[in-house]
Coordinates of C-alpha atoms and ligand atoms in Angstrom, one line a residue:
M1 CA 119.5 142.4 80.9
G2 CA 118.6 145.1 83.3
F3 CA 119.8 146.0 86.8
S4 CA 118.1 143.8 89.3
S5 CA 118.0 144.0 93.0
G6 CA 116.6 140.5 93.3
R7 CA 118.4 137.3 94.0
V8 CA 120.9 135.7 91.7
V9 CA 121.8 132.0 92.3
L10 CA 124.1 129.8 90.4
H11 CA 123.9 126.0 90.3
V12 CA 127.0 124.1 89.2
D13 CA 126.6 120.4 88.3
M14 CA 129.4 118.3 86.9
D15 CA 128.8 116.4 83.7
A16 CA 128.6 112.5 83.9
F17 CA 130.7 113.0 87.0
F18 CA 132.0 109.5 88.0
A19 CA 132.4 108.5 84.3
A20 CA 134.1 111.7 83.3
I21 CA 136.8 111.2 86.0
E22 CA 137.4 107.7 84.8
E23 CA 137.6 108.9 81.2
R24 CA 140.0 111.7 82.2
D25 CA 142.3 109.3 84.1
S26 CA 142.5 106.6 81.4
P27 CA 143.0 108.3 78.0
Q28 CA 142.7 104.9 76.3
F29 CA 138.9 105.1 77.1
N30 CA 138.6 108.4 75.3
G31 CA 135.5 108.5 73.1
K32 CA 134.3 105.1 74.2
P33 CA 131.1 104.4 76.1
I34 CA 131.9 104.1 79.8
I35 CA 129.6 102.8 82.5
V36 CA 130.4 103.1 86.2
G37 CA 128.5 100.8 88.5
A38 CA 128.0 97.2 89.6
D39 CA 129.9 94.4 87.8
P40 CA 127.8 93.4 84.8
K41 CA 129.1 89.8 85.0
N42 CA 128.5 89.1 81.3
G43 CA 124.9 90.3 81.6
F44 CA 124.1 88.4 84.8
G45 CA 125.2 91.1 87.3
R46 CA 122.4 92.3 89.6
G47 CA 123.5 95.8 90.7
V48 CA 122.7 99.1 89.1
V49 CA 124.4 101.8 86.9
S50 CA 125.8 104.7 89.0
T51 CA 126.4 106.8 85.9
A52 CA 127.4 106.6 82.2
N53 CA 129.3 109.0 80.0
Y54 CA 127.5 110.8 77.2
E55 CA 128.7 108.3 74.7
A56 CA 127.1 105.5 76.6
R57 CA 123.9 107.5 77.1
K58 CA 123.4 107.3 73.3
Y59 CA 122.5 103.6 74.0
G60 CA 119.8 104.7 76.4
I61 CA 121.9 103.9 79.5
K62 CA 121.3 106.0 82.6
S63 CA 121.8 106.1 86.3
A64 CA 119.9 103.6 88.5
M65 CA 119.2 101.3 85.5
P66 CA 119.9 97.6 86.2
I67 CA 123.5 96.8 85.1
S68 CA 122.2 93.8 83.2
W69 CA 120.1 96.1 81.0
A70 CA 123.1 98.3 80.4
Y71 CA 125.1 95.3 79.4
K72 CA 122.4 94.2 77.0
A73 CA 122.2 97.7 75.4
C74 CA 125.9 98.0 75.0
P75 CA 128.0 94.9 75.8
S76 CA 131.2 96.5 74.3
A77 CA 131.1 99.4 76.7
I78 CA 133.8 99.8 79.3
F79 CA 132.3 98.8 82.7
L80 CA 134.1 100.1 85.8
P81 CA 133.5 99.7 89.5
V82 CA 132.7 102.8 91.6
N83 CA 135.8 104.4 93.2
F84 CA 134.2 106.6 95.8
K85 CA 137.5 107.6 97.4
R86 CA 138.8 109.0 94.1
Y87 CA 135.5 110.8 93.2
N88 CA 135.3 112.3 96.7
E89 CA 138.8 113.7 96.4
V90 CA 138.0 115.3 93.0
S91 CA 134.7 116.6 94.5
E92 CA 136.5 118.2 97.4
S93 CA 139.0 119.9 95.2
I94 CA 136.2 121.3 93.0
I95 CA 134.2 122.6 95.9
C96 CA 137.3 124.3 97.2
Q97 CA 137.8 125.9 93.8
L98 CA 134.2 127.1 93.8
K99 CA 134.5 128.6 97.3
S100 CA 137.7 130.4 96.3
F101 CA 135.6 132.8 94.3
G102 CA 134.4 134.2 97.6
Y103 CA 130.7 133.9 97.3
K104 CA 128.4 131.9 99.7
T105 CA 128.6 128.4 98.4
E106 CA 126.5 125.3 99.4
Q107 CA 127.6 121.8 98.4
M108 CA 124.4 119.8 97.6
S109 CA 125.9 116.4 96.6
I110 CA 129.1 114.9 95.4
D111 CA 129.0 116.8 92.1
E112 CA 126.8 119.9 92.6
A113 CA 126.8 123.2 94.5
Y114 CA 124.8 126.4 94.7
I115 CA 126.4 129.8 94.8
E116 CA 124.6 132.9 96.1
M117 CA 125.5 136.1 94.1
T118 CA 122.8 138.3 95.5
N119 CA 124.0 141.7 96.8
D120 CA 127.2 141.6 94.8
K121 CA 129.0 144.9 95.3
C122 CA 129.8 145.2 91.6
Q123 CA 128.1 148.0 89.6
M124 CA 127.2 145.7 86.7
P125 CA 123.8 144.1 86.3
N126 CA 123.8 141.0 88.5
Y127 CA 123.1 138.6 85.8
E128 CA 126.0 139.9 83.7
V129 CA 128.3 139.3 86.7
A130 CA 126.8 135.8 87.2
I131 CA 127.4 134.9 83.6
R132 CA 131.0 136.1 83.9
L133 CA 131.5 134.0 87.0
A134 CA 130.0 131.0 85.3
G135 CA 132.5 131.3 82.5
E136 CA 135.3 131.7 85.0
I137 CA 134.2 128.6 86.9
K138 CA 134.0 126.5 83.8
K139 CA 137.4 127.7 82.7
Q140 CA 139.0 127.0 86.1
I141 CA 137.5 123.5 86.5
K142 CA 138.6 122.7 82.9
I143 CA 142.2 123.8 83.6
K144 CA 142.6 122.4 87.1
E145 CA 140.5 119.2 86.8
K146 CA 140.1 118.6 83.1
L147 CA 136.4 118.2 83.6
T148 CA 133.3 120.0 82.3
C149 CA 130.3 121.2 84.2
S150 CA 126.9 122.7 83.4
V151 CA 125.8 125.9 85.1
G152 CA 122.3 127.3 85.7
I153 CA 121.6 130.9 86.7
G154 CA 118.3 132.0 88.1
P155 CA 116.6 134.0 90.8
N156 CA 116.5 131.1 93.3
K157 CA 117.8 127.5 93.9
L158 CA 114.9 125.8 92.1
I159 CA 115.3 127.8 88.8
A160 CA 119.1 127.6 88.9
K161 CA 118.9 123.8 89.4
V162 CA 116.4 123.2 86.6
A163 CA 118.5 125.5 84.4
S164 CA 121.8 123.7 85.0
D165 CA 120.1 120.5 83.8
F166 CA 118.5 122.1 80.8
K167 CA 121.6 122.0 78.6
K168 CA 124.1 119.3 79.3
P169 CA 127.0 118.6 79.0
N170 CA 129.0 121.8 79.3
G171 CA 125.9 124.0 79.2
L172 CA 125.1 127.4 80.5
T173 CA 121.5 128.4 80.9
V174 CA 120.4 131.8 82.3
V175 CA 116.8 132.3 83.4
E176 CA 116.0 135.9 84.4
P177 CA 112.9 136.5 86.6
Q178 CA 110.8 137.7 83.7
N179 CA 111.4 134.5 81.8
I180 CA 110.7 131.9 84.6
Q181 CA 107.2 131.0 83.3
K182 CA 108.3 130.8 79.7
F183 CA 111.2 128.6 80.7
L184 CA 109.2 126.2 83.0
D185 CA 105.9 126.0 81.3
P186 CA 106.6 123.5 78.4
M187 CA 108.6 121.2 80.6
S188 CA 107.3 117.9 82.1
V189 CA 106.4 118.1 85.8
R190 CA 109.3 115.6 86.3
V191 CA 111.9 118.4 85.9
L192 CA 110.8 119.8 89.3
P193 CA 113.0 118.5 92.0
G194 CA 111.2 116.0 94.2
I195 CA 108.6 115.1 91.6
G196 CA 109.5 111.4 91.1
P197 CA 107.7 108.8 89.0
K198 CA 104.9 108.2 91.5
T199 CA 104.0 111.9 92.0
A200 CA 104.2 112.5 88.3
E201 CA 101.9 109.5 87.7
A202 CA 99.4 110.9 90.2
L203 CA 99.6 114.3 88.5
N204 CA 99.1 112.8 85.1
Q205 CA 96.0 111.1 86.3
M206 CA 94.7 114.6 87.3
G207 CA 95.4 115.6 83.6
I208 CA 98.6 117.5 84.6
V209 CA 101.5 116.7 82.4
T210 CA 103.5 120.0 81.9
V211 CA 104.5 122.7 84.4
K212 CA 102.0 124.9 82.6
D213 CA 99.2 122.4 83.4
L214 CA 100.4 122.4 87.0
R215 CA 100.4 126.2 87.2
G216 CA 96.9 126.3 85.9
T217 CA 95.6 124.0 88.6
Y218 CA 93.8 125.3 91.6
L219 CA 96.0 125.1 94.7
Y220 CA 93.2 123.3 96.7
K221 CA 93.2 120.5 94.1
L222 CA 96.8 119.8 94.9
T223 CA 96.5 120.1 98.6
D224 CA 93.4 117.8 98.5
R225 CA 95.5 115.2 96.7
F226 CA 98.9 115.6 98.2
G227 CA 98.3 117.3 101.6
V228 CA 100.9 120.0 102.6
S229 CA 103.2 118.9 99.8
G230 CA 100.6 120.3 97.4
N231 CA 101.6 123.8 98.5
H232 CA 105.2 123.1 97.7
I233 CA 104.4 121.6 94.3
W234 CA 102.2 124.6 93.4
E235 CA 105.0 127.0 94.5
M236 CA 107.5 125.2 92.3
A237 CA 105.2 125.4 89.3
H238 CA 105.2 129.2 89.8
G239 CA 109.0 129.1 90.0
K240 CA 108.9 130.2 93.7
D241 CA 111.6 129.0 96.1
D242 CA 112.8 130.9 99.2
R243 CA 115.4 128.4 100.4
P244 CA 118.6 130.3 101.3
I245 CA 122.1 129.1 100.5
E246 CA 123.4 127.4 103.6
E247 CA 127.1 127.0 103.6
T248 CA 127.3 125.3 107.0
H249 CA 126.6 121.7 106.1
T250 CA 128.7 120.4 103.2
V251 CA 127.1 117.1 102.8
K252 CA 123.8 116.0 104.1
S253 CA 124.1 112.3 104.0
V254 CA 126.4 109.5 103.0
G255 CA 125.5 105.9 102.4
R256 CA 126.1 102.6 100.6
Q257 CA 124.0 99.9 99.2
T258 CA 124.6 96.5 97.6
T259 CA 122.6 94.0 95.6
F260 CA 123.2 90.4 96.6
E261 CA 124.6 87.9 94.1
N262 CA 121.6 85.8 94.8
D263 CA 118.5 86.7 96.8
T264 CA 119.1 85.6 100.4
K265 CA 117.0 84.7 103.4
D266 CA 120.0 84.1 105.6
P267 CA 119.9 86.5 108.5
R268 CA 123.7 86.1 109.1
I269 CA 124.5 87.1 105.5
I270 CA 122.1 90.0 105.6
T271 CA 123.4 91.3 108.9
K272 CA 127.1 90.8 108.0
T273 CA 126.5 92.7 104.7
V274 CA 124.7 95.6 106.5
F275 CA 127.7 95.8 109.0
E276 CA 130.2 95.9 106.1
L277 CA 128.2 98.7 104.4
L278 CA 128.2 100.6 107.6
K279 CA 131.9 100.2 108.0
E280 CA 132.4 101.5 104.4
T281 CA 130.1 104.4 105.1
F282 CA 132.0 105.4 108.2
E283 CA 135.2 105.3 106.1
D284 CA 133.6 107.7 103.7
L285 CA 132.7 109.9 106.6
A286 CA 136.3 109.9 107.9
R287 CA 137.7 112.1 105.2
P288 CA 140.2 114.4 107.0
S289 CA 138.9 117.7 105.6
Q290 CA 135.3 117.0 106.6
T291 CA 134.1 118.2 109.9
W292 CA 130.7 116.9 110.2
R293 CA 129.1 114.0 112.0
G294 CA 126.0 111.9 111.6
K295 CA 123.0 111.5 113.8
T296 CA 120.4 109.6 111.9
L297 CA 120.8 106.1 110.6
T298 CA 118.7 104.6 107.8
V299 CA 118.6 101.0 106.9
I300 CA 117.2 100.0 103.5
V301 CA 115.9 96.5 102.6
R302 CA 114.6 95.5 99.2
Y303 CA 112.8 92.1 98.9
A304 CA 113.3 89.9 95.9
W305 CA 110.0 91.3 94.4
F306 CA 111.4 94.9 94.7
E307 CA 109.2 95.9 97.6
T308 CA 111.5 98.3 99.3
H309 CA 111.5 99.4 103.0
S310 CA 113.6 102.0 104.7
S311 CA 113.5 102.6 108.4
Q312 CA 115.5 105.1 110.4
T313 CA 116.4 106.1 113.9
T314 CA 118.2 109.1 115.4
A315 CA 121.0 108.6 117.9
E316 CA 120.8 110.5 121.1
G317 CA 124.2 112.1 120.7
L318 CA 126.8 111.1 118.1
L319 CA 126.5 108.2 115.9
T320 CA 129.6 106.1 116.4
T321 CA 130.7 102.9 114.7
A322 CA 129.7 101.1 117.9
N323 CA 126.2 102.4 118.5
A324 CA 125.5 102.4 114.8
K325 CA 125.9 98.6 114.6
R326 CA 123.5 98.2 117.5
L327 CA 121.0 100.6 116.0
A328 CA 121.3 99.0 112.5
L329 CA 120.6 95.6 113.9
K330 CA 117.5 96.9 115.7
L331 CA 116.3 98.5 112.4
L332 CA 117.1 95.4 110.5
L333 CA 115.5 92.8 112.8
P334 CA 111.9 93.1 111.4
Y335 CA 113.2 92.2 108.0
L336 CA 115.1 89.1 109.0
N337 CA 111.8 87.2 108.6
G338 CA 112.6 84.5 106.1
K339 CA 111.6 86.6 103.1
P340 CA 114.2 86.7 100.3
V341 CA 116.2 89.9 100.3
R342 CA 117.6 91.4 97.1
L343 CA 119.3 94.5 98.3
V344 CA 120.4 96.2 101.5
G345 CA 121.7 99.7 102.1
V346 CA 122.6 102.1 104.9
R347 CA 122.6 105.8 105.1
I348 CA 123.9 108.3 107.7
S349 CA 122.4 111.8 107.6
G350 CA 121.8 114.9 109.7
L351 CA 125.4 115.9 109.4
E352 CA 126.5 119.0 111.2
D353 CA 129.3 121.3 110.6
G354 CA 132.1 122.4 112.9
L355 CA 131.9 119.4 115.2
P356 CA 134.3 116.5 115.5
S357 CA 133.9 114.0 112.7
V358 CA 132.5 110.6 113.3
A359 CA 135.9 109.1 112.9
D360 CA 137.4 111.3 115.6
V361 CA 135.2 109.9 118.2
A362 CA 134.6 106.4 117.0
P363 CA 136.2 103.8 119.2
Ligands
TTP401 P1 124.3 113.4 88.6 O1 124.8 114.8 88.6 O2 122.8 113.1 88.7 O3 124.7 112.6 87.2 P2 126.0 112.8 86.4 O4 126.9 113.8 87.0 O5 126.7 111.4 86.3 O6 125.5 113.2 85.0 P3 124.9 114.6 84.5 O7 125.8 115.1 83.4 O8 123.5 114.3 84.0 O9 124.9 115.5 85.7 O10 125.0 112.5 89.7 C1 126.3 112.7 90.1 C2 127.0 111.4 90.4 O11 126.3 110.7 91.4 C3 127.1 110.5 89.2 O12 128.2 110.7 88.4 C4 127.1 109.1 89.9 C5 126.3 109.3 91.2 N1 125.0 108.8 91.1 C6 124.7 107.4 91.4 O13 125.7 106.8 91.9 N2 123.5 106.9 91.3 C7 122.4 107.6 90.8 O14 121.3 107.1 90.7 C8 122.7 109.0 90.4 C9 121.5 109.9 89.8 C10 123.9 109.5 90.6
MG402 MG1 126.2 115.8 87.4

């Protein structure tokens, strides 16, 4: 570990977040597989898994899997509904704790944040200070919240993020600049943020499976295939990432979605459900300590055969409960076409800091 003038970034990600909170709050669940998500309805439920604790993951259960599959894999697991309000409270408390260390901190989602440690005044090598801070963060969160997290330390957000996911739960992974390539090379391209199943499949078809394969690919081949995103993919493969830590916006989007009990073609049911989801999303936005507002509204519609559409619009000024309903209906109309709908969702994004919250101005 040498002295380094480069960047040092920490990424903190809570372990099995929703499930860990449930386990903590109900000691009788201790050590049992816990699955948070839609109601499994004895194997006939149609929603998805939000998350599962590590005990349940032994059965192959993971986020976004249909709840019916999870039920099949482990019918004796404890199935619990999602309690966003509770998780949001815990999340806020953890983010406050992270900020209290005094470094620039950016919340990325309900259970993760980046911390910028570059230019620390301390005389010790930066990575040593970062490792100490990581230990202190883990200790504090354990004491105050009785929860564990995993921490990644690296020279930028990308490396810190991949590192925090490298060893879970309760992990600490440090990747100094000289080790970036050694760290990334053997991994599947899927570990790179933003490379989902479709992009990975396209890369596989080009003979690219690992990050090393990706790094050995000519940039033009990637831009030919993926356009401008090719540049981004190529930079990630080289461990490059210039994104700064931005503490201004705490959360970038909030939303809700639901799977219908039975597929429905009924425009009244679909519309009513979208309005209900919108109401719940606005309630999520109205948390008193938040000072952001939404501008962009997205409506998601999934047909019975899983074809999924999302369309969005940006409000002129603020998105209020009143204009959001009108905009949602406009976005929804093309899908009220007699085709059976399986799932609908709404999302509000483009949140800004330091402005009145949506709830403050909503009628
Ligand atoms: P993650 O950090 O992706 O997952 P996790 O904290 O449950 O587990 P890990 O130890 O692997 O970090 O997401 C944080 C929370 O967000 C998670 O607890 C539940 C919620 N979530 C969903 O509701 N649906 C999803 O598809 C994912 C990925 C997460
Ligand atoms: Mg997590």
